[in-house]
Short mmCIF file of C-alpha atoms in Angstrom, two decimals:
data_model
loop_
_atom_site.label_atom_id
_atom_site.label_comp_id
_atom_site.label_asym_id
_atom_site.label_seq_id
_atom_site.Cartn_x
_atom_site.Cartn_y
_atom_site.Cartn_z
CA UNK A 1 0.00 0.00 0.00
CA UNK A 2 1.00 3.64 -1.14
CA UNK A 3 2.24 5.57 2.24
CA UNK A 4 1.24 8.22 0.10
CA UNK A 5 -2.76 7.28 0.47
CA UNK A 6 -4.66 6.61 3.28
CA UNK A 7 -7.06 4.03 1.69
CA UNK A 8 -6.33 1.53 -0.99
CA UNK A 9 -7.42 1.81 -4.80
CA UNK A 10 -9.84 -0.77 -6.26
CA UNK A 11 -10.17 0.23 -9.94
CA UNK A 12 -12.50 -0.87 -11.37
CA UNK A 13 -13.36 1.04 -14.76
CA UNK A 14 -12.92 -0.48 -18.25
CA UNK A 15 -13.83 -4.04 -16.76
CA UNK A 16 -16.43 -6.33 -17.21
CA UNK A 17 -17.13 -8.25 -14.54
CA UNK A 18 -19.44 -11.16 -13.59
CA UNK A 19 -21.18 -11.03 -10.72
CA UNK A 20 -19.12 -13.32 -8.47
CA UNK A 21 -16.49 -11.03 -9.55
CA UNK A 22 -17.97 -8.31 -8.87
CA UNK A 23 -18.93 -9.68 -5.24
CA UNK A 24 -15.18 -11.57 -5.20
CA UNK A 25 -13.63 -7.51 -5.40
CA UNK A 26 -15.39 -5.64 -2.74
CA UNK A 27 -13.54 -5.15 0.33
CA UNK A 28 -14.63 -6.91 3.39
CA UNK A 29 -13.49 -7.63 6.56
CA UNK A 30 -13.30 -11.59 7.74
CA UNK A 31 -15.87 -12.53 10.71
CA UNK A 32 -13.82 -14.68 12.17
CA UNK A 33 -16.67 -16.46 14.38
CA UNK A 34 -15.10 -20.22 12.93
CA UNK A 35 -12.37 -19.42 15.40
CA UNK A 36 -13.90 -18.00 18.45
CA UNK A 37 -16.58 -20.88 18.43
CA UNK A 38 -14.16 -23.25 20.66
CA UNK A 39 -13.68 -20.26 22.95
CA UNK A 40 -17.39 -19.41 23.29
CA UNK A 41 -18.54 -22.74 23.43
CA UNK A 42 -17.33 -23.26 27.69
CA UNK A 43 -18.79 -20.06 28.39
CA UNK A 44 -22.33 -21.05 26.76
CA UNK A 45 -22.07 -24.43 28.98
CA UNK A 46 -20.57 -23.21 32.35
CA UNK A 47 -23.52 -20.48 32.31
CA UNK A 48 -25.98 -22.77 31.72
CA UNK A 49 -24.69 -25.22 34.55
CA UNK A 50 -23.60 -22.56 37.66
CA UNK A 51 -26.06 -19.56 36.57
CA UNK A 52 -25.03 -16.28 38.23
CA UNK A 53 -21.71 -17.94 39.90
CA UNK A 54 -20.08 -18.07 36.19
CA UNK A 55 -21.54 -15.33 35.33
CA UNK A 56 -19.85 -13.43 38.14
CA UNK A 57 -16.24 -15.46 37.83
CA UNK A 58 -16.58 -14.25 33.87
CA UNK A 59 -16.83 -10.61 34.90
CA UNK A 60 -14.38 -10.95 37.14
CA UNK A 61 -11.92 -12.79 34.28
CA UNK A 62 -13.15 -10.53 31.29
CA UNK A 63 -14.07 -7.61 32.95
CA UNK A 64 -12.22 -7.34 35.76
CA UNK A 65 -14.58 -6.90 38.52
CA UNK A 66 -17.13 -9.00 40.31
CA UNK A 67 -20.48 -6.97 40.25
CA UNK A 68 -22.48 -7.58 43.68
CA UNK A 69 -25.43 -7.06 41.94
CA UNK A 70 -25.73 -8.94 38.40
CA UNK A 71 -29.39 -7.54 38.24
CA UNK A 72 -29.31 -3.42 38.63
CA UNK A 73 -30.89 -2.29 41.01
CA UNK A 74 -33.90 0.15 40.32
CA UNK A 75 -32.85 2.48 42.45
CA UNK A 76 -29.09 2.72 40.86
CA UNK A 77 -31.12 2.96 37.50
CA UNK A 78 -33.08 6.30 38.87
CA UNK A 79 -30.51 7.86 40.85
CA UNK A 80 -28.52 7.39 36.85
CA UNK A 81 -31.52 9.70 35.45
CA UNK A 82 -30.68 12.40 38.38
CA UNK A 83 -27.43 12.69 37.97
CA UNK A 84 -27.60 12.74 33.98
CA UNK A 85 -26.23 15.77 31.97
CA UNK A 86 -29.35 17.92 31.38
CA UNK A 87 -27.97 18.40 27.29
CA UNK A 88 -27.31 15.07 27.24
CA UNK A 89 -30.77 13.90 28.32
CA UNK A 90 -32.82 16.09 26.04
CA UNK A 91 -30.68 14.79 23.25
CA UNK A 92 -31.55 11.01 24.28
CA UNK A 93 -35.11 12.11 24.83
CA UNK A 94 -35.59 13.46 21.27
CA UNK A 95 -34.09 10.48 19.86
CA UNK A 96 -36.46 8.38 21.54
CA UNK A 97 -39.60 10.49 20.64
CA UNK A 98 -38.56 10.56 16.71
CA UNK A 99 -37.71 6.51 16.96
CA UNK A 100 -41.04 6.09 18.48
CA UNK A 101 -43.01 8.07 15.91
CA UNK A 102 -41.53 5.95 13.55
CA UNK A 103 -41.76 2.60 15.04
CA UNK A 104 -45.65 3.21 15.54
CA UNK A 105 -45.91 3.53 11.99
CA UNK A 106 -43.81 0.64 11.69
CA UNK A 107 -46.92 -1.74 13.24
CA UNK A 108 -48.44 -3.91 11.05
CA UNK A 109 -51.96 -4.31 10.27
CA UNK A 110 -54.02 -7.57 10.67
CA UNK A 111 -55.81 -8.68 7.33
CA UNK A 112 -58.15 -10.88 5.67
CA UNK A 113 -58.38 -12.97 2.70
CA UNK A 114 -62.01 -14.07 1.57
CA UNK A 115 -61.27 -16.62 -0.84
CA UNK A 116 -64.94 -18.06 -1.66
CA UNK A 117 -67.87 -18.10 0.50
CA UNK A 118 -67.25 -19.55 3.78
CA UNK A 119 -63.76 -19.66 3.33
CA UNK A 120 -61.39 -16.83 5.04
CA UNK A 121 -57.78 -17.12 5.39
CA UNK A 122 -56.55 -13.84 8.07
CA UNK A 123 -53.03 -13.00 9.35
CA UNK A 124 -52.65 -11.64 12.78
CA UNK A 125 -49.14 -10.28 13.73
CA UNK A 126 -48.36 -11.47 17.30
CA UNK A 127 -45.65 -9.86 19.74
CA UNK A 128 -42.95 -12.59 20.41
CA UNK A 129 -43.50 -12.93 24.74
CA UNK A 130 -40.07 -12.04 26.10
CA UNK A 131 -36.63 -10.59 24.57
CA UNK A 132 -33.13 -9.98 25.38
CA UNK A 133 -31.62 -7.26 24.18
CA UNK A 134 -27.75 -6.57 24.56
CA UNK A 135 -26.25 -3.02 24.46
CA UNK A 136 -22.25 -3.77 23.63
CA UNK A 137 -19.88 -1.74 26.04
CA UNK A 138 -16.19 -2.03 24.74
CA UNK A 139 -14.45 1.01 22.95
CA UNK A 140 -17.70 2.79 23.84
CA UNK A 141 -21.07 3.07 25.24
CA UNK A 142 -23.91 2.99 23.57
CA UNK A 143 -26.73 4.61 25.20
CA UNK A 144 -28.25 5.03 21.88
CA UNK A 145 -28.15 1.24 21.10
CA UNK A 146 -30.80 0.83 24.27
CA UNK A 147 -33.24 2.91 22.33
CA UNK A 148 -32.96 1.09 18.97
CA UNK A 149 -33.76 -1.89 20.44
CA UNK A 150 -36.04 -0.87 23.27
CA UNK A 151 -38.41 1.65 21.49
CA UNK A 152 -39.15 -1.08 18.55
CA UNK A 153 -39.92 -3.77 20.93
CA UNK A 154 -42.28 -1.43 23.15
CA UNK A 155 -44.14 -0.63 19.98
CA UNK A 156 -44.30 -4.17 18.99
CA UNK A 157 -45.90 -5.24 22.35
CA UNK A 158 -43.52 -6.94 23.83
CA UNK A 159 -44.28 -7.49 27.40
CA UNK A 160 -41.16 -8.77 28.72
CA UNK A 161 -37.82 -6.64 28.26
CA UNK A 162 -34.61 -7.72 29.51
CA UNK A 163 -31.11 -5.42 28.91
CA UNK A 164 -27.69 -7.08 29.43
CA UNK A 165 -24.74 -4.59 29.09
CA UNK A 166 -20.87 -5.04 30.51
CA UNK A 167 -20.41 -3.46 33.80
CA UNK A 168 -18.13 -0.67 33.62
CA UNK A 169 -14.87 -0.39 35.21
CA UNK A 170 -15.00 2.98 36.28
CA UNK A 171 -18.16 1.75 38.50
CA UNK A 172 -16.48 0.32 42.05
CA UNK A 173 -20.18 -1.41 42.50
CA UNK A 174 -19.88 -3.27 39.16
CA UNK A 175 -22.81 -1.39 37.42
CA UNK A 176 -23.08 -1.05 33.86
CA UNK A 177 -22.55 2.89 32.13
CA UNK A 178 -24.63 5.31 34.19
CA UNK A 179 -25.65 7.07 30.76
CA UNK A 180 -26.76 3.49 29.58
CA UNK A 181 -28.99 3.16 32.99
CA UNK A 182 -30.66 6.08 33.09
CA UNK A 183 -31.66 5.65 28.73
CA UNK A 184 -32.91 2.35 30.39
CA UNK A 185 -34.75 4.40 33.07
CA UNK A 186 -36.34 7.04 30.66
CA UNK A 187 -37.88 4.11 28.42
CA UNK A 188 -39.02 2.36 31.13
CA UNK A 189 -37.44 -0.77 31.24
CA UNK A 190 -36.34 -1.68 34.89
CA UNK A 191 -34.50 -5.13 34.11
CA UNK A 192 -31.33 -4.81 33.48
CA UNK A 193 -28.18 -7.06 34.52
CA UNK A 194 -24.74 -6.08 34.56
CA UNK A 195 -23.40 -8.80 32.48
CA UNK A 196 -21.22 -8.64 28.79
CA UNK A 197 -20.02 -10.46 25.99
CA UNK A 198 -20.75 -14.30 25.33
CA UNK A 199 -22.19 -14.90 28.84
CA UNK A 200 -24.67 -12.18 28.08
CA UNK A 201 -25.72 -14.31 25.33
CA UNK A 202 -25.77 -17.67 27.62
CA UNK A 203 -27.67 -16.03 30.66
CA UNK A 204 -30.59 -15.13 27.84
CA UNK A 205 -30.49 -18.71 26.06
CA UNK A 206 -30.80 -20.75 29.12
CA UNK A 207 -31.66 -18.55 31.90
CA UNK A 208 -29.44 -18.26 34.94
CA UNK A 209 -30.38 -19.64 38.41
CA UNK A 210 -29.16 -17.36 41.11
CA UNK A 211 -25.82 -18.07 43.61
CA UNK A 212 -25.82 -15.26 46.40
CA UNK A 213 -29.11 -13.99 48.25
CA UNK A 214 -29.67 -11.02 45.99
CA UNK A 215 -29.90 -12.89 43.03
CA UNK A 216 -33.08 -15.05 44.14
CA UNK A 217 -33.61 -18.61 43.47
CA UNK A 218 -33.81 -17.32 39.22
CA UNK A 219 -31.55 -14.64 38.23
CA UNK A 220 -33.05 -14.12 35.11
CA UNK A 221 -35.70 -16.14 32.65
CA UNK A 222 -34.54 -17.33 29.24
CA UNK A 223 -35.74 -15.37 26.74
CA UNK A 224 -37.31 -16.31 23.17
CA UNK A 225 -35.52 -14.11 21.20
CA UNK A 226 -31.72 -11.86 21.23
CA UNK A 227 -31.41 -8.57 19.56
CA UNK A 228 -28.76 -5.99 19.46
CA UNK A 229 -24.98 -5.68 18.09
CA UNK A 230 -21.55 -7.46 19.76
CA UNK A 231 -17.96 -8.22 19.49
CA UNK A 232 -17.15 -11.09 18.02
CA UNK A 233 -17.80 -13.18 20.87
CA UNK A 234 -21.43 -12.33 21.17
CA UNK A 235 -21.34 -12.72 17.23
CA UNK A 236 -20.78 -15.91 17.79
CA UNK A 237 -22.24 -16.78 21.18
CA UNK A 238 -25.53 -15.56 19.26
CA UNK A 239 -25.05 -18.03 16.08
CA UNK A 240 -24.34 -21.12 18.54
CA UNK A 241 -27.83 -20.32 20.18
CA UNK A 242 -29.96 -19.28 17.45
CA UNK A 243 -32.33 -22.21 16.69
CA UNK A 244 -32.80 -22.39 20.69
CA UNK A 245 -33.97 -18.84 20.55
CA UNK A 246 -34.66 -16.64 17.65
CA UNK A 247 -31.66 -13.87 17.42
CA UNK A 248 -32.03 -10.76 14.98
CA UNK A 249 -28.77 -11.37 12.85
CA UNK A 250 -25.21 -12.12 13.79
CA UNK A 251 -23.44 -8.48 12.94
CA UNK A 252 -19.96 -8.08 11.87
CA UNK A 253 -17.80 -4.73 11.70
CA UNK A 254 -19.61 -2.16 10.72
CA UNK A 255 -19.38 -0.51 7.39
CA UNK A 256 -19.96 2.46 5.33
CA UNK A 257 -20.17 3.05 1.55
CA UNK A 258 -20.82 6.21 -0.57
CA UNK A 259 -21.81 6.64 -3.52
CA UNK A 260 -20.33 9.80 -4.83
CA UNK A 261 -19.72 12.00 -8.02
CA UNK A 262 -17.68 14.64 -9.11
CA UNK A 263 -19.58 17.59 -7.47
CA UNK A 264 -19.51 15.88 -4.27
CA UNK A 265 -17.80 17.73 -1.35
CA UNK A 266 -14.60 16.11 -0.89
CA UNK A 267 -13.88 17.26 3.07
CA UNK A 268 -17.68 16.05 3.95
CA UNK A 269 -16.79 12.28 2.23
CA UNK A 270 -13.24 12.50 4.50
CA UNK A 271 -15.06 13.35 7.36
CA UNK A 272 -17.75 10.59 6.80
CA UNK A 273 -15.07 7.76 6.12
CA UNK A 274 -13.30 8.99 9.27
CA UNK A 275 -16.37 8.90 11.21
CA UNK A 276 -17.58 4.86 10.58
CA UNK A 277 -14.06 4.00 10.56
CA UNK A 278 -14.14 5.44 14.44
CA UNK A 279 -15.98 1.96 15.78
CA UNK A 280 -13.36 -0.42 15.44
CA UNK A 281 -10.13 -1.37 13.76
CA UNK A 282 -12.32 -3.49 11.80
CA UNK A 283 -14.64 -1.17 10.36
CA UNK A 284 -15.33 -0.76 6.68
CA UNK A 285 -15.31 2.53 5.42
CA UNK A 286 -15.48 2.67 1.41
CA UNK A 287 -15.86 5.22 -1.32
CA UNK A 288 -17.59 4.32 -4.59
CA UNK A 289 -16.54 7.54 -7.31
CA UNK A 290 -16.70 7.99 -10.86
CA UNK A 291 -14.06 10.80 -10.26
CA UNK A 292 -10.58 10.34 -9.60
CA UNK A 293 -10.17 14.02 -8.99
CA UNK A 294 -12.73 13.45 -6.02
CA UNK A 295 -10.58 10.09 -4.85
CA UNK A 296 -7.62 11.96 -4.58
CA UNK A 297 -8.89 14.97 -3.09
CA UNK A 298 -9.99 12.80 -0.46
CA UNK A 299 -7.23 11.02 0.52
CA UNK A 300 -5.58 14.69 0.58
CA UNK A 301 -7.96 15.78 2.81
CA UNK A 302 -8.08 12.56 5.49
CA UNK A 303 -3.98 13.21 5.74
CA UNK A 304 -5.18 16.41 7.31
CA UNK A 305 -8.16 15.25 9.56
CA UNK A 306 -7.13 11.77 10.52
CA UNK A 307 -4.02 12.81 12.53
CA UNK A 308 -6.20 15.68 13.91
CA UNK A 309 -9.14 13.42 14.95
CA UNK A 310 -9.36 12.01 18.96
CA UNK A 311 -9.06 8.32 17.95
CA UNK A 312 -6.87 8.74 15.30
CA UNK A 313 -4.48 5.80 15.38
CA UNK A 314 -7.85 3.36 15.44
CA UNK A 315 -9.09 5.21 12.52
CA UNK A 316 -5.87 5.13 10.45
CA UNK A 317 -5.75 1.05 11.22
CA UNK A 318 -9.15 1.21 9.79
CA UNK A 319 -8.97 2.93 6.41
CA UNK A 320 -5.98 1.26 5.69
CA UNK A 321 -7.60 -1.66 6.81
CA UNK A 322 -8.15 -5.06 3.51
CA UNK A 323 -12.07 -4.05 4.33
CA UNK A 324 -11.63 -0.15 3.74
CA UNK A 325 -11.10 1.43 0.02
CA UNK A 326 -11.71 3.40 -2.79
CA UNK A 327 -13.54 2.07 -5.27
CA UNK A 328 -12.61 3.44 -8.91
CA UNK A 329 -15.36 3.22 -11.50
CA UNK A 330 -16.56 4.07 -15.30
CA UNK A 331 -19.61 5.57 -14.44
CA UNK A 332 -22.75 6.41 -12.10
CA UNK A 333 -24.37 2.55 -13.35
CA UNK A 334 -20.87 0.81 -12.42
CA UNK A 335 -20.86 2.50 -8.96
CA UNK A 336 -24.54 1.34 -8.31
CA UNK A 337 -23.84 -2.12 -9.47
CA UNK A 338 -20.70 -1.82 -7.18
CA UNK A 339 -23.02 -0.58 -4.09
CA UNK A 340 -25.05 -3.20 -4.64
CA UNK A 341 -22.47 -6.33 -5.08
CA UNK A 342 -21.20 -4.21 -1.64
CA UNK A 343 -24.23 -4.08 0.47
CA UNK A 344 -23.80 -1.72 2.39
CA UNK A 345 -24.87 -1.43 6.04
CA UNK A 346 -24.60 2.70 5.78
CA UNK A 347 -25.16 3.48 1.82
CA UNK A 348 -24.64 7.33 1.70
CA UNK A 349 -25.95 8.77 -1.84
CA UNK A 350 -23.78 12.14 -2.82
CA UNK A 351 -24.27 13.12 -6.33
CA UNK A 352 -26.12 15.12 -8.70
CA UNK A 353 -29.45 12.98 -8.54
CA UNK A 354 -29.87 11.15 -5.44
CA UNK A 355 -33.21 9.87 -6.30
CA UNK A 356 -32.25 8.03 -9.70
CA UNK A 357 -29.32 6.55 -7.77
CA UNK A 358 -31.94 5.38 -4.65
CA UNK A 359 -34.26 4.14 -7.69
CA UNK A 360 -31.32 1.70 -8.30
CA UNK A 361 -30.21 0.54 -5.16
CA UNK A 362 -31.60 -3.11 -4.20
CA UNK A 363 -29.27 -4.03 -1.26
CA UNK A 364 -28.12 -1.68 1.61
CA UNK A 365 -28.97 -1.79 5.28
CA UNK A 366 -30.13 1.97 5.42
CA UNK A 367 -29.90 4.75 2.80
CA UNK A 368 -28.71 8.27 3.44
CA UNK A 369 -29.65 10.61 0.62
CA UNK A 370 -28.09 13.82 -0.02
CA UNK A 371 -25.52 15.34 1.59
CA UNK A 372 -26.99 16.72 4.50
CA UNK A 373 -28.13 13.50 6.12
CA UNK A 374 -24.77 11.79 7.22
CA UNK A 375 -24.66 8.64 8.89
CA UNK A 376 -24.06 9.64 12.64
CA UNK A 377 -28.11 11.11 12.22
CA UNK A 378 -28.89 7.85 11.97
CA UNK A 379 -26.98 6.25 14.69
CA UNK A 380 -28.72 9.04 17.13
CA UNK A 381 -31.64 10.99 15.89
CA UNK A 382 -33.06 10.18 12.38
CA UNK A 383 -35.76 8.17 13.82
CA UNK A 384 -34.48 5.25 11.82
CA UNK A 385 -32.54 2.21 13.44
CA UNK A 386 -28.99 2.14 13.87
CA UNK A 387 -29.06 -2.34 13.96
CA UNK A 388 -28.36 -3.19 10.28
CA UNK A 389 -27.67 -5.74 8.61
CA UNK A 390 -23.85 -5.78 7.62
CA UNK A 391 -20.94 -8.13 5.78
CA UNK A 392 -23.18 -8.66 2.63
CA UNK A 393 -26.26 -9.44 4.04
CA UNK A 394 -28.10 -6.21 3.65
CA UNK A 395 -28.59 -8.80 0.16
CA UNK A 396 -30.95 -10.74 1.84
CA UNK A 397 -31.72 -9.27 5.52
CA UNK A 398 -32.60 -6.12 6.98
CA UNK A 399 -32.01 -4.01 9.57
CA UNK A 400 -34.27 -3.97 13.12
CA UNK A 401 -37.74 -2.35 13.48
CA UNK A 402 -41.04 -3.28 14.62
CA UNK A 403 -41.43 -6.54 12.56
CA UNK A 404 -38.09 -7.95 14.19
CA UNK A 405 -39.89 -8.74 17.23
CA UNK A 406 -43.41 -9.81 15.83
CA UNK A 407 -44.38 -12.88 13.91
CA UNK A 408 -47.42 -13.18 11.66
CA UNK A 409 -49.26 -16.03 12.15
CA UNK A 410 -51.98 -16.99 9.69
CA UNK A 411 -55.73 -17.98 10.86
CA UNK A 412 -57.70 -20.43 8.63
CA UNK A 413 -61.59 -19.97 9.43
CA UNK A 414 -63.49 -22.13 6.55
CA UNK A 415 -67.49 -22.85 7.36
CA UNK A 416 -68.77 -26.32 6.58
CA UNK A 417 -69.80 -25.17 2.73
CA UNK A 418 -66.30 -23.63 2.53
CA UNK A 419 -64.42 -26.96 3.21
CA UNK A 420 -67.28 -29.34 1.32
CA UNK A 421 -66.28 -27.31 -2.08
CA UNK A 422 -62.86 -28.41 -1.55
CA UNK A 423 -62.96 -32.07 0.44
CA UNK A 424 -62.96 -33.99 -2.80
CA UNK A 425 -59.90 -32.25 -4.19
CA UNK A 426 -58.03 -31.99 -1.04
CA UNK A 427 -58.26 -36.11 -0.90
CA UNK A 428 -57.09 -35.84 -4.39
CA UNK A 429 -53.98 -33.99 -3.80
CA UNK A 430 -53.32 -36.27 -0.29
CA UNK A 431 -53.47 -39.66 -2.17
CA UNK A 432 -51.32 -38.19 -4.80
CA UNK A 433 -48.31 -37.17 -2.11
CA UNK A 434 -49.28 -40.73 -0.51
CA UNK A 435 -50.52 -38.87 2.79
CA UNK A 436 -54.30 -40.65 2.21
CA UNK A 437 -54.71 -39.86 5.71
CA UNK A 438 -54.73 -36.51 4.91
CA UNK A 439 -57.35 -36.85 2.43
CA UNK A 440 -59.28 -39.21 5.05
CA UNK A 441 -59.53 -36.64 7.72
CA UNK A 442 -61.03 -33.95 5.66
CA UNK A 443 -63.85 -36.87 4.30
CA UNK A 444 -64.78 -37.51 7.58
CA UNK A 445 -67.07 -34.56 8.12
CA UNK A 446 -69.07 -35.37 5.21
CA UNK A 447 -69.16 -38.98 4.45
CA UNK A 448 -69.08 -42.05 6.60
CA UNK A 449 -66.43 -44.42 5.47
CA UNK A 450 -63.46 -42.66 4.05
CA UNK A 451 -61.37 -45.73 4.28
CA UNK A 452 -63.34 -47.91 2.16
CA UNK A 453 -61.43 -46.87 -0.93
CA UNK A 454 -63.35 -48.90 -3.41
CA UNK A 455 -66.53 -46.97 -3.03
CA UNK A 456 -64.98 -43.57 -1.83
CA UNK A 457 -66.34 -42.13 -5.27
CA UNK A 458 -69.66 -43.13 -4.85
CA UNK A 459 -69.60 -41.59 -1.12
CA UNK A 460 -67.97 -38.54 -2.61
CA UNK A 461 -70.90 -38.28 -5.31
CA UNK A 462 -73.63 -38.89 -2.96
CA UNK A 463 -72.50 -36.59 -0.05
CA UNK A 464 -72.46 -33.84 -2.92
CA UNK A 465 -68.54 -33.73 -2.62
CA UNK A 466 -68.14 -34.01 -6.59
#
């Protein structure tokens, strides 16, 4: 790599390429979760044997302190809320009033199918009972993570809300983040356990019986389904349990792509690649241009921000990072095909017509058009949700809302003239998949041997089945 340049050069104009090499030359970080899986794996069992007592000897290992209290106490949680900057509460309170005007329109509406007279297929969309929701605590803390995953599930219905979040080690009592409890405290949610990374993930799986007097004889009840963002541990604590609970995705490091053109402002794109690539050593951060006048005025201008920014030795690892570039290409069409073989979790759109661009776009976690609406708007105060889908799979998944905690399940009402039209051909298609059982249980309601199968027609004509 050029010490010249802060980011690597993909180039991709005057090629033609396939779609697996399209997908084959984006820049992408590896997961890794292959690896941790024999490392997760003891804390998943020793949490579901001992409870709270591993979860406490894991804090004390990982985290380096042994919380008295796994579960907060409500009190800690309120006395958070009073002590709380007063700029820094009105800015978590708007955030949570624009995510909840969106997540009420979010709600989906039952419906109804009449497909023939006495014969009505609805779908009713049913909160899931209880969820866990984790709220990561390593290079940062992420009060705002609590409301993407809290307000959603409140307007879903959920009725049971459980938070898991590291305890913090500038807390002597082994608490998590004060900022963290009192965002708990504001939406309302009072259970919340001061317990990180793959144990988090164990405690919600399998539920944790208690070890010391304030615990109780049940720490906490398993949950039926984990949401919210993790190292690589949780990652892959959350992949080992899905299938014994339901989890919302397993996220990698999160990304960034934009999608910009010649009259883009170069300093704005710097300061937007600077700002993703601020998360993690891992994080993506990649610019999709037509322009090589606009590529190389912004490498100019991140060798004057980067060195000038607070965590600027993570962000240079990042940028010049395998899963961080600058994507070179012919045209506007070859940078959306490139966005799209990219999926972004952030897509920003800069260029002359955001809307035609938008038209184009089939896979991205979130879309920021213009540029006036940056990504850091959406990890606080959009009104959107900050938990997208990321790696690649914005091609298939998307990011948290409403629906992520409700499931629509169908209801099949048919009236005795609504199943008669169809008894006869139901049989049919039974005996045909060699299921005549099938076929027998729907000819029971109208005729009186169904397993007589050389005069089944005849019943069938005379009940007034054919």
């Amino acid at each position: 790599m050029s010490e010249e340049n802060y980011m690597r050069i993909i180039d991709l104009r005057g090629k033609k390429l396939t779609r697996a090499e399209m997908l084959e030359a984006m820049p992408r970080a590896e997961m890794g979760t292959n690896e941790a899986t024999e490392l997760v794996q003891p804390i998943l069992d020793d949490v579901k044997a001992r409870g709270a007592a591993a979860l406490r000897d894991f804090a004390e290992k990982f985290d380096h302190i042994r919380p008295e209290n796994l579960r907060v106490p409500v009190a800690a949680m309120k006395a958070a809320v009073d002590e709380l900057d007063p700029e820094v509460r009105a800015a978590i309170e708007e955030s949570v009033r624009r995510s909840r005007a969106v997540s009420a329109s979010q709600v989906p509406a039952p419906f109804h199918t009449d497909l023939a007279e006495g014969a009505r297929v609805s779908e009713r969309w049913i909160p899931v009972q209880r969820v866990g929701l984790y709220v990561p605590g390593g290079k940062a803390v992420y009060p705002s993570s609590v409301i993407m995953n809290v307000v959603p599930a409140q307007a879903a219905g959920v009725e049971s809300l459980a938070i898991a979040t590291p305890p913090s080690r500038n807390n002597a009592d082994g608490l998590p983040d004060k900022t963290i409890l009192a965002t708990c405290a504001i939406l309302g949610v009072d259970e919340v356990y001061a317990v990180g990374g793959a144990q988090a993930v164990a405690m919600f799986a399998y539920g944790a019986k208690g070890s010391e007097p304030q615990d109780g004889e049940i720490l906490c009840d398993p949950v039926d389904k984990i949401t919210g963002p993790g190292n690589i541990f949780v990652a892959t604590a959350k992949r080992m349990v899905s299938g014994i609970v339901g989890i919302d995705a397993v996220a990698g490091p999160t990304e960034i792509a934009i999608i910009a053109d010649k009259g883009a402002n170069p300093s704005w794109l710097a300061a937007d690649l600077i700002g993703q690539a601020e998360h993690d050593e891992l994080a993506g951060s990649v610019l999709i241009t037509d322009s090589e006048e606009i590529a190389e005025q912004v490498q100019e201008d991140l060798k004057y921000r980067v060195p000038r920014t607070e965590h600027s030795e993570r962000v240079n690892t990042s940028l010049r990072g395998r899963q961080s570039g600058i994507i070179l290409t012919d045209d506007i069409e070859q940078s959306i095909d490139a966005a799209n073989a990219y999926a972004a979790e952030h897509l920003e759109i800069q260029t002359a017509d955001p809307d035609a661009v938008i038209a184009k776009i089939r896979n991205a976690g979130a879309i920021f058009r213009g540029p006036y609406s940056p990504v850091p708007l959406g990890d606080y105060m959009s009104g959107s949700n900050h938990v997208l889908p990321t790696s690649g799979t914005a091609r298939f998944a998307s990011g948290l809302g409403v629906h992520t905690f409700m499931k629509p399940v169908e209801v099949i009402e048919y009236d005795e003239q609504g199943l008669k039209t169809l008894a006869a051909r139901v049989n049919a298609f039974a005996v045909s998949e060699d299921l005549p059982a099938h076929g027998e249980s729907v000819l029971s309601r109208f005729i009186d041997d169904p397993y007589n199968k050389e005069t089944i027609k005849e019943q069938e004509e005379q009940a007034g089945l054919r």
